[in-house]
Coordinates of C-alpha atoms (C1' of nucleotides) in Angstrom, one line a residue:
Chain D
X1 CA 0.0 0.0 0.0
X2 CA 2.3 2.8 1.2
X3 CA 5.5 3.7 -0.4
X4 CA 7.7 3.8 2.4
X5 CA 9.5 0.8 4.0
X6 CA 7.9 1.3 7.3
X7 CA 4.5 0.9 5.9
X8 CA 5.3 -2.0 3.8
X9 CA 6.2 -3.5 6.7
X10 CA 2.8 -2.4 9.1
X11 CA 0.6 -3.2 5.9
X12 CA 1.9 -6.9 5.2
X13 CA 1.6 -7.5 9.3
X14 CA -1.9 -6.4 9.1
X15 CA -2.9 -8.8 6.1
X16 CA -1.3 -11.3 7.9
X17 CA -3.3 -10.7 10.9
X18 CA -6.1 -10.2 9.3
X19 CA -5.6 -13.8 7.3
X20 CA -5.4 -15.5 10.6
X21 CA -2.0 -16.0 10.3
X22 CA -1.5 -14.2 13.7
X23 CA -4.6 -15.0 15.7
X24 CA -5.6 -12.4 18.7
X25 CA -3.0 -13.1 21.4
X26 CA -0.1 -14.6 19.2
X27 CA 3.1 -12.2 19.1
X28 CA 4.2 -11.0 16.0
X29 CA 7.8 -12.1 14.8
X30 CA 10.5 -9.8 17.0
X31 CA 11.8 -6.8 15.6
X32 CA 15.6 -8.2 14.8
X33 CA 14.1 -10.8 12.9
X34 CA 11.5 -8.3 11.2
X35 CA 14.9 -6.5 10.8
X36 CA 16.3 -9.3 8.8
X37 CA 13.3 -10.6 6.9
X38 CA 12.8 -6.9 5.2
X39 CA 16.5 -5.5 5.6
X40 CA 15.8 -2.8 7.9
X41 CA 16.8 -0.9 10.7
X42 CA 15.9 -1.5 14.1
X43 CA 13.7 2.1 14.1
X44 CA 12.2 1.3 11.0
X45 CA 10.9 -2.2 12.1
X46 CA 9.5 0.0 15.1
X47 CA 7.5 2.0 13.1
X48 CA 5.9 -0.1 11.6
X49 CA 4.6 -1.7 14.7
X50 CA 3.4 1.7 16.3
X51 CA 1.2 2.2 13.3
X52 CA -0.6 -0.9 14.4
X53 CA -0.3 -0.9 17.5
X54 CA -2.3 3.5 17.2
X55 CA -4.8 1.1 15.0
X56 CA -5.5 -1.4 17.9
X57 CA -4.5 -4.2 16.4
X58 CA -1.4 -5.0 18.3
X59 CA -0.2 -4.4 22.1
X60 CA 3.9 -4.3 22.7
X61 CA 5.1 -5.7 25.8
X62 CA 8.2 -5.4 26.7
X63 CA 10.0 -8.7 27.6
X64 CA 6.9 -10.7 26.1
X65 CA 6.9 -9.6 22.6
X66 CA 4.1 -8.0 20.2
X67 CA 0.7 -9.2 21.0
X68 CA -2.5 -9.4 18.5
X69 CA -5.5 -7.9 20.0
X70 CA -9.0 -9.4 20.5
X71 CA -10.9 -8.6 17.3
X72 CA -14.1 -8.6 19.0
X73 CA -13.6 -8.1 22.1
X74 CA -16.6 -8.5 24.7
X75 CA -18.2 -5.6 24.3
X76 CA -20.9 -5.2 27.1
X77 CA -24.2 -3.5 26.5
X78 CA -24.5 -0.5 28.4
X79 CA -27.5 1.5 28.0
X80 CA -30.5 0.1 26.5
X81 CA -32.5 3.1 27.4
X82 CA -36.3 3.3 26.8
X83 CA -36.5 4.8 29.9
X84 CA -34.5 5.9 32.2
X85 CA -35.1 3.4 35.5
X86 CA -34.8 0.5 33.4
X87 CA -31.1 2.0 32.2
X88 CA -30.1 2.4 36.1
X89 CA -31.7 -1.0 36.9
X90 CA -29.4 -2.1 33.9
X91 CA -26.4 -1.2 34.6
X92 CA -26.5 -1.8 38.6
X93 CA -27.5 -5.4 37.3
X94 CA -24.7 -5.6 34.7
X95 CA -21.6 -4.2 36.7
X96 CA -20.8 -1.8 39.6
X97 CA -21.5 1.8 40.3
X98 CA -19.4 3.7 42.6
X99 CA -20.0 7.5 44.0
X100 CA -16.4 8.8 44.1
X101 CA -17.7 12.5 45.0
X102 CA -20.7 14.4 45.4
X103 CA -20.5 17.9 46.3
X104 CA -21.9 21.4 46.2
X105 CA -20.4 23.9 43.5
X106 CA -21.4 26.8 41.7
X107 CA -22.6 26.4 38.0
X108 CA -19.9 27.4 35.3
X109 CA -20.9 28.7 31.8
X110 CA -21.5 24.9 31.0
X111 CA -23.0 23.8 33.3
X112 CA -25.0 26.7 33.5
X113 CA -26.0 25.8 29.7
X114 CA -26.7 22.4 30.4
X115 CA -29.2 23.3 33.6
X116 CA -30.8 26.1 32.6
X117 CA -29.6 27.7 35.8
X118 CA -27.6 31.2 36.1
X119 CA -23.8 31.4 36.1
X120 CA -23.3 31.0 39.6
X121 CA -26.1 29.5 40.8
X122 CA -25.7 26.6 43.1
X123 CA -25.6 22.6 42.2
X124 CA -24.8 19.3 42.8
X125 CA -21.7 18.5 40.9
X126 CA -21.6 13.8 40.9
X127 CA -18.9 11.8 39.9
X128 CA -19.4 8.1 39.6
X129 CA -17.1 5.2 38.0
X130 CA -18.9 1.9 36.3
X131 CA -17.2 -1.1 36.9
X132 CA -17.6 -4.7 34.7
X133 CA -16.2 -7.1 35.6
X134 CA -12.3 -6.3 36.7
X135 CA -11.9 -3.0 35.8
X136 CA -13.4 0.2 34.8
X137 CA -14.9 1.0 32.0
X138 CA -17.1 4.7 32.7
X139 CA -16.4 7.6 34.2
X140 CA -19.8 9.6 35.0
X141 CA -19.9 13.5 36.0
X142 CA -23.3 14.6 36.5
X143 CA -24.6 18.1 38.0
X144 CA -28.5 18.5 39.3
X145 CA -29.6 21.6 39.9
X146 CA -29.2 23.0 44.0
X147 CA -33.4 23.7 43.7
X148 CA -34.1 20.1 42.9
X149 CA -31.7 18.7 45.4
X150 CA -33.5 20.7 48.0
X151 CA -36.9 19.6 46.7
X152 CA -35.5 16.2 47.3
X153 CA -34.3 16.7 50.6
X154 CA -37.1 18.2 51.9
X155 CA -39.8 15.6 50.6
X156 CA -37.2 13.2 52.8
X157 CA -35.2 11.6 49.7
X158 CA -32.2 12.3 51.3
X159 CA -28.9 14.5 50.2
X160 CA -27.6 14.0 47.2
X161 CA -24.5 15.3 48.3
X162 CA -24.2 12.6 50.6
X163 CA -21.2 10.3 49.3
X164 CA -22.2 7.5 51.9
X165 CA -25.2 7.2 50.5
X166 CA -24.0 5.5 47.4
X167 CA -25.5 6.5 43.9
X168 CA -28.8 6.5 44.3
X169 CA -31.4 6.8 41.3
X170 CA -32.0 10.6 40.6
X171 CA -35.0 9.7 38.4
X172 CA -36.9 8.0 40.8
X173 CA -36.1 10.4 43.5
X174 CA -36.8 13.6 41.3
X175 CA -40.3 11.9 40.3
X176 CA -41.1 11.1 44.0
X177 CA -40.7 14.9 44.5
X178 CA -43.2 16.2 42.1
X179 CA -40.5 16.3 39.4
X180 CA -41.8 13.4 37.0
X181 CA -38.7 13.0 33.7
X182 CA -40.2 13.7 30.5
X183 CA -37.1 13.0 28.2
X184 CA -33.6 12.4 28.0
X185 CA -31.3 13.7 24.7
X186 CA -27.9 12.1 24.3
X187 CA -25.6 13.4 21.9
X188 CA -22.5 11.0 21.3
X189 CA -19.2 11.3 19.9
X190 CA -15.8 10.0 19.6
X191 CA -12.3 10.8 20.4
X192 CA -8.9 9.7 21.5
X193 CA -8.7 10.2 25.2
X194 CA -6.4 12.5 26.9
X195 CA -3.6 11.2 29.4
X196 CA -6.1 11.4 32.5
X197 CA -8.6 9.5 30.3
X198 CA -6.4 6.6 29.4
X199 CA -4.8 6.4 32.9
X200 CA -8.2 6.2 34.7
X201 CA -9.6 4.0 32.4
X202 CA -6.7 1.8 31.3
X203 CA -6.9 2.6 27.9
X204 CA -4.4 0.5 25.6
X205 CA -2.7 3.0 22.6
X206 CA -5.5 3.5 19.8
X207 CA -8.6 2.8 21.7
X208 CA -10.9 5.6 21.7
X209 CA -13.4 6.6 24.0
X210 CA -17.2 7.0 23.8
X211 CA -18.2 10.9 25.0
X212 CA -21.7 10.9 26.0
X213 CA -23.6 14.3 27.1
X214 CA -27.4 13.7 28.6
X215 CA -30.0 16.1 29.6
X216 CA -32.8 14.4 31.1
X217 CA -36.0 17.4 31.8
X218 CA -38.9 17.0 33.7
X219 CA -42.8 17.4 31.9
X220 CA -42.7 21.3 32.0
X221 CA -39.3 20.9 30.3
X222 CA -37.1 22.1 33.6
X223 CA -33.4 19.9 33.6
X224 CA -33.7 17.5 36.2
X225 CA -30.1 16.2 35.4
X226 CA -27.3 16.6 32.9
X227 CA -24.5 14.2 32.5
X228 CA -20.8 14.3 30.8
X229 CA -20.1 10.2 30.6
X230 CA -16.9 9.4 29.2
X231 CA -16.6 5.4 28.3
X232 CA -14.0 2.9 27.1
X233 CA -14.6 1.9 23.7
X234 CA -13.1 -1.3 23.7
X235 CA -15.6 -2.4 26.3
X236 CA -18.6 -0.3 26.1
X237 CA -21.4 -0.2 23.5
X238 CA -24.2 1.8 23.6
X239 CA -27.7 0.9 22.5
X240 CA -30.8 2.6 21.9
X241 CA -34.5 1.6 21.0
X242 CA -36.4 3.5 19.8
X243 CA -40.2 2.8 18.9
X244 CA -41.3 5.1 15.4
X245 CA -44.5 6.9 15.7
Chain T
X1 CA 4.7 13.4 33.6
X2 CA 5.9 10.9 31.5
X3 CA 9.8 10.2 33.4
X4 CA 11.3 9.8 29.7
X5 CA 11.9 12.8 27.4
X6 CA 9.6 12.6 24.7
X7 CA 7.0 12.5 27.1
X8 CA 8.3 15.2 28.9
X9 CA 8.6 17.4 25.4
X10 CA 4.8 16.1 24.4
X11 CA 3.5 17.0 28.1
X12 CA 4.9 20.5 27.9
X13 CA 3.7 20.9 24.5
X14 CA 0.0 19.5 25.9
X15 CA -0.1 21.7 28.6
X16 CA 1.1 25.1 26.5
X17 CA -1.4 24.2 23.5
X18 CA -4.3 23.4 26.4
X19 CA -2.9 27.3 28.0
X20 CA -3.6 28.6 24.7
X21 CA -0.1 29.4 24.2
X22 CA -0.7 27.5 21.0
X23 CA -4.1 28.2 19.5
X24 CA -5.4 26.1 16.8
X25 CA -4.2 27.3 13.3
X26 CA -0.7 28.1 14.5
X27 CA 1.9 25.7 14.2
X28 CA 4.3 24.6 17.5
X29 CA 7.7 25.6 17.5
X30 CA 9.9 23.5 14.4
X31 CA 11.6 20.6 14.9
X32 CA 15.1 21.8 15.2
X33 CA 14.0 24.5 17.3
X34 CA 13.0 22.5 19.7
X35 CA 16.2 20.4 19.1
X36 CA 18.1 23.1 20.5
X37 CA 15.5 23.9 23.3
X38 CA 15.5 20.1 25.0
X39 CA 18.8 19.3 23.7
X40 CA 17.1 16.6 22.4
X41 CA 18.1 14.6 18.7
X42 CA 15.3 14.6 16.3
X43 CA 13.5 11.4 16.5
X44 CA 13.2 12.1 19.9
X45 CA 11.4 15.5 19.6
X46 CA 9.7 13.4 16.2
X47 CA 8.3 11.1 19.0
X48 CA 6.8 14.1 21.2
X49 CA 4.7 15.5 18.1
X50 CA 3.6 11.9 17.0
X51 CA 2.3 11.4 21.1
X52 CA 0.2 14.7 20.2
X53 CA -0.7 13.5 17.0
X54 CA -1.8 10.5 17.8
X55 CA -4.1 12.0 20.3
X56 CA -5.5 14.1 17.9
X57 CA -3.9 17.4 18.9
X58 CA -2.0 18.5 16.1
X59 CA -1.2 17.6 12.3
X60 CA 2.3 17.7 11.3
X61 CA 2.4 19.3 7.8
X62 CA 5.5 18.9 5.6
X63 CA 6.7 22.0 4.5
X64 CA 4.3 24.1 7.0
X65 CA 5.1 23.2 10.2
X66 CA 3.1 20.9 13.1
X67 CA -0.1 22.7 13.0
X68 CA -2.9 22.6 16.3
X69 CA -6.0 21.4 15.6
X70 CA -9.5 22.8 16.2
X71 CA -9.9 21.9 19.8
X72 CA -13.9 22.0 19.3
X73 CA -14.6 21.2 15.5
X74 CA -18.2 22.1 14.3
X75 CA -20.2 19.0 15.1
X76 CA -22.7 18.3 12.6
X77 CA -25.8 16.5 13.9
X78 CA -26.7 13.7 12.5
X79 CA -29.6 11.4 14.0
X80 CA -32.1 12.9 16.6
X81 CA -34.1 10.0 15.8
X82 CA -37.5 9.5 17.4
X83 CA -39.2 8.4 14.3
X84 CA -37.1 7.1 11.2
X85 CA -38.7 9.4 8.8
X86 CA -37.9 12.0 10.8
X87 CA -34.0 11.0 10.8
X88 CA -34.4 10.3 6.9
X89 CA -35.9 13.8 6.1
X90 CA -33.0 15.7 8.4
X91 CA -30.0 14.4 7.1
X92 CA -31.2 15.0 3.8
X93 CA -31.9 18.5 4.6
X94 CA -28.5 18.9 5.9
X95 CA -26.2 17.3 3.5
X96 CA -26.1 14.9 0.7
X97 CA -26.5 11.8 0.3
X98 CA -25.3 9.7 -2.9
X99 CA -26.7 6.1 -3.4
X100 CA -23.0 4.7 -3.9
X101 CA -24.3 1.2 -5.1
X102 CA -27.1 -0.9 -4.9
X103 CA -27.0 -4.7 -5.7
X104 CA -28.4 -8.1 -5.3
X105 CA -26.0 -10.5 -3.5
X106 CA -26.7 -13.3 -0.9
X107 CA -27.0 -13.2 3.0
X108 CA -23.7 -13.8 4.6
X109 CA -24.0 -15.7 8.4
X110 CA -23.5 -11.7 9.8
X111 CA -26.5 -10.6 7.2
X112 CA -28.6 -13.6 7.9
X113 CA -28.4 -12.5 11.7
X114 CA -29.0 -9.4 11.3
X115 CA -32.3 -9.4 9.2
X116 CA -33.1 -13.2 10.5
X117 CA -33.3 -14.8 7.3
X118 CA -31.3 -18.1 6.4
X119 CA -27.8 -17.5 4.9
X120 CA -27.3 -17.8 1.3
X121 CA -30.9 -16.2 1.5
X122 CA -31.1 -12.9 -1.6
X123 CA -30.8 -9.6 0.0
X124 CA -30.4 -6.4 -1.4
X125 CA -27.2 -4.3 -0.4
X126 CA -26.7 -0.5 -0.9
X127 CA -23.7 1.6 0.0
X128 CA -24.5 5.5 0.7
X129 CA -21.6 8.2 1.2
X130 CA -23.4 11.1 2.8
X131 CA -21.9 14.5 2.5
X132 CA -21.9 17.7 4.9
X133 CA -20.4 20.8 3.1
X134 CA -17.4 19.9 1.4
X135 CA -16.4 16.1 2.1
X136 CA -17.5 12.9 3.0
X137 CA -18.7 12.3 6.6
X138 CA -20.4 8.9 6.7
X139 CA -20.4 5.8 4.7
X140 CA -23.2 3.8 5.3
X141 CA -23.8 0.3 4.3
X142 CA -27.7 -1.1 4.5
X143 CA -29.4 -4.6 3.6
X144 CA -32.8 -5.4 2.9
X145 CA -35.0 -8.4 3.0
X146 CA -35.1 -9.6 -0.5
X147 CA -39.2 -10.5 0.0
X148 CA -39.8 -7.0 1.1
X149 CA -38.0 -6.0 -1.9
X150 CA -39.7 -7.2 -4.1
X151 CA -42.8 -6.8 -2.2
X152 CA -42.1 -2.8 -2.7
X153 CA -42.0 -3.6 -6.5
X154 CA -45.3 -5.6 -6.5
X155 CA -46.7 -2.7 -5.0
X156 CA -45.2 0.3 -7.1
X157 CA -42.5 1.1 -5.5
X158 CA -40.1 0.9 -7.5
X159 CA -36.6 -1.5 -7.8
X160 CA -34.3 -0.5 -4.5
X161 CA -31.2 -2.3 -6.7
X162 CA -31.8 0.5 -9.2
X163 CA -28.6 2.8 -8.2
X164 CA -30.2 5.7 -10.6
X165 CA -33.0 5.7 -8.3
X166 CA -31.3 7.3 -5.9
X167 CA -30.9 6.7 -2.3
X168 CA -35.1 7.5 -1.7
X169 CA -36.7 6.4 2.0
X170 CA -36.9 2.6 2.9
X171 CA -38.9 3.2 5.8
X172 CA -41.8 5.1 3.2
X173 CA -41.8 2.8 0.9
X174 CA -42.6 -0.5 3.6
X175 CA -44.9 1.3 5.0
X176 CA -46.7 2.2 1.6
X177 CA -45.9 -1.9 0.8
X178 CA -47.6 -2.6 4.4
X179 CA -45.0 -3.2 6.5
X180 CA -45.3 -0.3 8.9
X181 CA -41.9 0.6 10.6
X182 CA -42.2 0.1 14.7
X183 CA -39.1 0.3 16.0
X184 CA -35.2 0.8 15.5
X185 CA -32.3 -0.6 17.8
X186 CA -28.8 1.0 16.9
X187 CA -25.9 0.1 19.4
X188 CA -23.3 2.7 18.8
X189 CA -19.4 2.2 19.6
X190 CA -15.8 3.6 18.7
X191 CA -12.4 2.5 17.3
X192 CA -9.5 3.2 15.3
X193 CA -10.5 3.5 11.5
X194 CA -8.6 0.9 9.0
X195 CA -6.4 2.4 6.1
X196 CA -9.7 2.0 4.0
X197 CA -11.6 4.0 6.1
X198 CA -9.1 6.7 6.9
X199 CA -8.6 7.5 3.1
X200 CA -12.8 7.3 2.4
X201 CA -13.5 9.1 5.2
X202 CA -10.4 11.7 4.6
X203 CA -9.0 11.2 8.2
X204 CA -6.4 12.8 10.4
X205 CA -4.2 10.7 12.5
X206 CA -5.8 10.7 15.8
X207 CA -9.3 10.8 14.5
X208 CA -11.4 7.4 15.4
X209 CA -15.0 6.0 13.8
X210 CA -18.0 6.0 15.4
X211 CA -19.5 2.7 14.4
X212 CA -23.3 2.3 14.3
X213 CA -24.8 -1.0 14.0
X214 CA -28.8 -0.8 13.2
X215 CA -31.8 -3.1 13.1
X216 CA -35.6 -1.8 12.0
X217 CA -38.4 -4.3 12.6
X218 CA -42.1 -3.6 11.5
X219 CA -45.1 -4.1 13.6
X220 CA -44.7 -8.2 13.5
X221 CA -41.2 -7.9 14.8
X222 CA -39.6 -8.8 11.2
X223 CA -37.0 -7.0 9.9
X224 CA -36.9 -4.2 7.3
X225 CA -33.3 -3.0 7.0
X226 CA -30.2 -3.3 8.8
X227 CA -27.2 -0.8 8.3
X228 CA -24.0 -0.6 9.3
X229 CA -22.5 2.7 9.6
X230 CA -19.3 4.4 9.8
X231 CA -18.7 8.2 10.5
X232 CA -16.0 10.4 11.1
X233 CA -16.1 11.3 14.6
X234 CA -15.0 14.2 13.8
X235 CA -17.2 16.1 12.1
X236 CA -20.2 13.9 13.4
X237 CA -22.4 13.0 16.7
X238 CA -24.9 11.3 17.0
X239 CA -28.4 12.6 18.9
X240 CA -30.9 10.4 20.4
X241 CA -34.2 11.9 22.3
X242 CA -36.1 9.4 24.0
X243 CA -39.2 9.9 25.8
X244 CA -39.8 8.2 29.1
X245 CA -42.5 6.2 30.4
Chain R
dG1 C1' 21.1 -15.0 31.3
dA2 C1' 18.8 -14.5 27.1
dG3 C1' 15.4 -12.5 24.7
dT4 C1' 11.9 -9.1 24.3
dG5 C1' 10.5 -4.2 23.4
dG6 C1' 11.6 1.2 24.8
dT7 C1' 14.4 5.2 24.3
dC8 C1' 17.9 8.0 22.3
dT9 C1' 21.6 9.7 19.3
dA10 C1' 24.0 11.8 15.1
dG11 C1' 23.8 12.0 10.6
dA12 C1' 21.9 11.5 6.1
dC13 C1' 18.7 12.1 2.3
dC14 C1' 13.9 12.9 0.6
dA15 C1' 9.3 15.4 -0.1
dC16 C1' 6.8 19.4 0.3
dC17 C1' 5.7 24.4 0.6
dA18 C1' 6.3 29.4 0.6
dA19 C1' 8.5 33.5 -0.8
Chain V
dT1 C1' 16.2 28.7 -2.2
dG2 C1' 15.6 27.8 2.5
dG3 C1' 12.8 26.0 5.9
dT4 C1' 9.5 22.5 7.2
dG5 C1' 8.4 17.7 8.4
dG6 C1' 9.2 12.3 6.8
dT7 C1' 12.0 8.4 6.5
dC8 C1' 15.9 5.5 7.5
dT9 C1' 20.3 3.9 9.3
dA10 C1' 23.8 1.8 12.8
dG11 C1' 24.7 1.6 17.2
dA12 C1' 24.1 2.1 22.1
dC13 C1' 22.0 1.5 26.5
dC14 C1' 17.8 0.6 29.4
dA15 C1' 13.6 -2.0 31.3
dC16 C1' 11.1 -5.8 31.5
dT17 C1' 9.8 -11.0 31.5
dC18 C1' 10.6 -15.6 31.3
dT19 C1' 13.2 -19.9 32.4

DNA sequence: GAGTGGTCTAGACCACCAA
DNA sequence: TGGTGGTCTAGACCACTCT
């Protein structure tokens, strides 16, 4: 395909794998012998591999040699939505859900956009991680606005800013206050995670994440909850069912 | 962060492009300046612009310089479903969408699960490239039942392996045949794109798919169409409002 | 200890772009 | 023409894993 050496090399390594030739944890041949099959230099040989190892076809481990990915990896359902309490139920059933932080802050031009509340104004600012299986696979940072929470505390649904308490469902708690959800709008996109990203989530090189922004509203239309969810794509789907009028 | 040097250069280079030292459309400092500036050889600082690359940050340009990307590119919307028709009538408004071919072939196992006939089973497959503003965005590949196929034609509606025909609305014409659309299930994930994909879908480095996998059943539960989608994540996101119970 | 990949160097030549 | 990034080399040393 390419022209250069380098990508000689990454594109007859991907046919192979892609023939079988290298199933998903077999280690490609070691760079001095890559070296001597295609008369290269140790860097060039290298090259190659990072291009498919940004791809996500191959991990490098040092001491163990280059290692085929899974090609279809598990990939765990996450949100088959419908409505919103069946996607909690869901996910509670399917993995773990862990507060890691719950406090009061002040809204920022974002959030403030997301709410529907002033700049300023005060709200719950939630941070939860999704487990499945080992590891973790979703990091979740959700804000509710302060005049909700309140509502909730005061019809005795407890504080939301209570990190003890342990997630919670906010739609069940808003709709036992009066504030029954109408809707939910996700908008989802893709990019390559930052260093925080692929640290927290254990991200191998060239796996993207899944970037998820909700905004669930109530019947008169009023925000009850807007979330930022940021998901490992290498273990997360998302699904959606939608019935057509 | 990073304890070696590259990863030093690329994590000061992070951090003064995140500052806004480095806005997007200006180019980071050249290669041998920065050379001189780490005392650093050249594939070393060569390995601190590909880190950046690679995470979609910048775009090394020959002759140019290593250019900053647009840290929040205009995301077209693509799919606020809630009825197909809906989702058919706004991407059309929005862009273009070319009927790339349209053919008679045989269900494959994948195909055969997807629409639940038997494999070897005819099906009809089409291949759409849809367009926002200047380029390609989306490449999406669809089958369709081979009985309601030509169960459309019985009725009127015209051959769907006719490419001159144009792309035109599947979900229309099986409800005009009497198969009324009822619901849609897409499960949406990310990864790397393949060579293929990065040159149809005219891709940066750094840039992943979103991958869209999609199943409409009629009233009886059978299936009308099944697509398989592939956007550049990019330049697209895709919107979902759901109403709840 | 032997083999794996990871980093880094100094130098060379090539491809591309702007003035 | 001069500056930019892209590729490639030969050699060195380091970090890690297995036996």
């Amino acid at each position: 395909m390419g022209t250069t050496l380098y990508s000689r090399i990454a594109s007859d390594l991907r046919d192979q794998i892609a023939s079988g030739e290298f199933p998903p944890g077999s280690t490609l041949p070691a760079i001095p012998e890559l070296m001597t099959r295609y008369d290269a230099a140790r860097d060039t040989v290298r090259d190659a591999i990072r291009v498919l190892s940004v791809e996500g076809l191959v991990t490098p481990r040092r001491g163990i040699g280059t290692v085929v990915r899974e090609t279809s990896p598990v990939r765990l359902e996450y949100a088959p939505i419908g409505a919103a309490r069946t996607w909690e139920a869901q996910t509670a059933g399917e993995g773990t859900d862990k507060l890691v932080s719950a406090e009061w802050e002040q809204a920022d031009r974002d959030v403030s956009s997301r709410l529907r509340v002033d700049i300023g104004e005060r709200v719950i600012r939630r941070v939860r991680h999704h487990y499945q299986g080992q590891g973790i696979v979703q990091v979740h940072e959700q804000w509710i606005p302060g005049t909700l929470a309140e509502l909730i505390a005061a019809k005795g649904g407890g504080d939301l800013a209570d990190t003890t308490r342990g997630p919670g469902n906010i739609f069940q708690e808003a709709d036992a206050a009066g504030r029954k959800p109408a809707s939910t709008t996700e908008r989802i996109t893709a990019r390559m995670p930052d260093p925080d990203e692929r640290e927290a989530l254990e991200l191998p090189v060239g796996v993207p994440v899944l970037v998820t922004n909700r905004t669930t509203v109530d019947v008169d239309g009023q925000p009850i909850e807007s979330s930022h969810i940021v998901s490992a794509s290498d273990r997360v789907s998302q699904s959606f069912t939608v019935q057509l009028g």
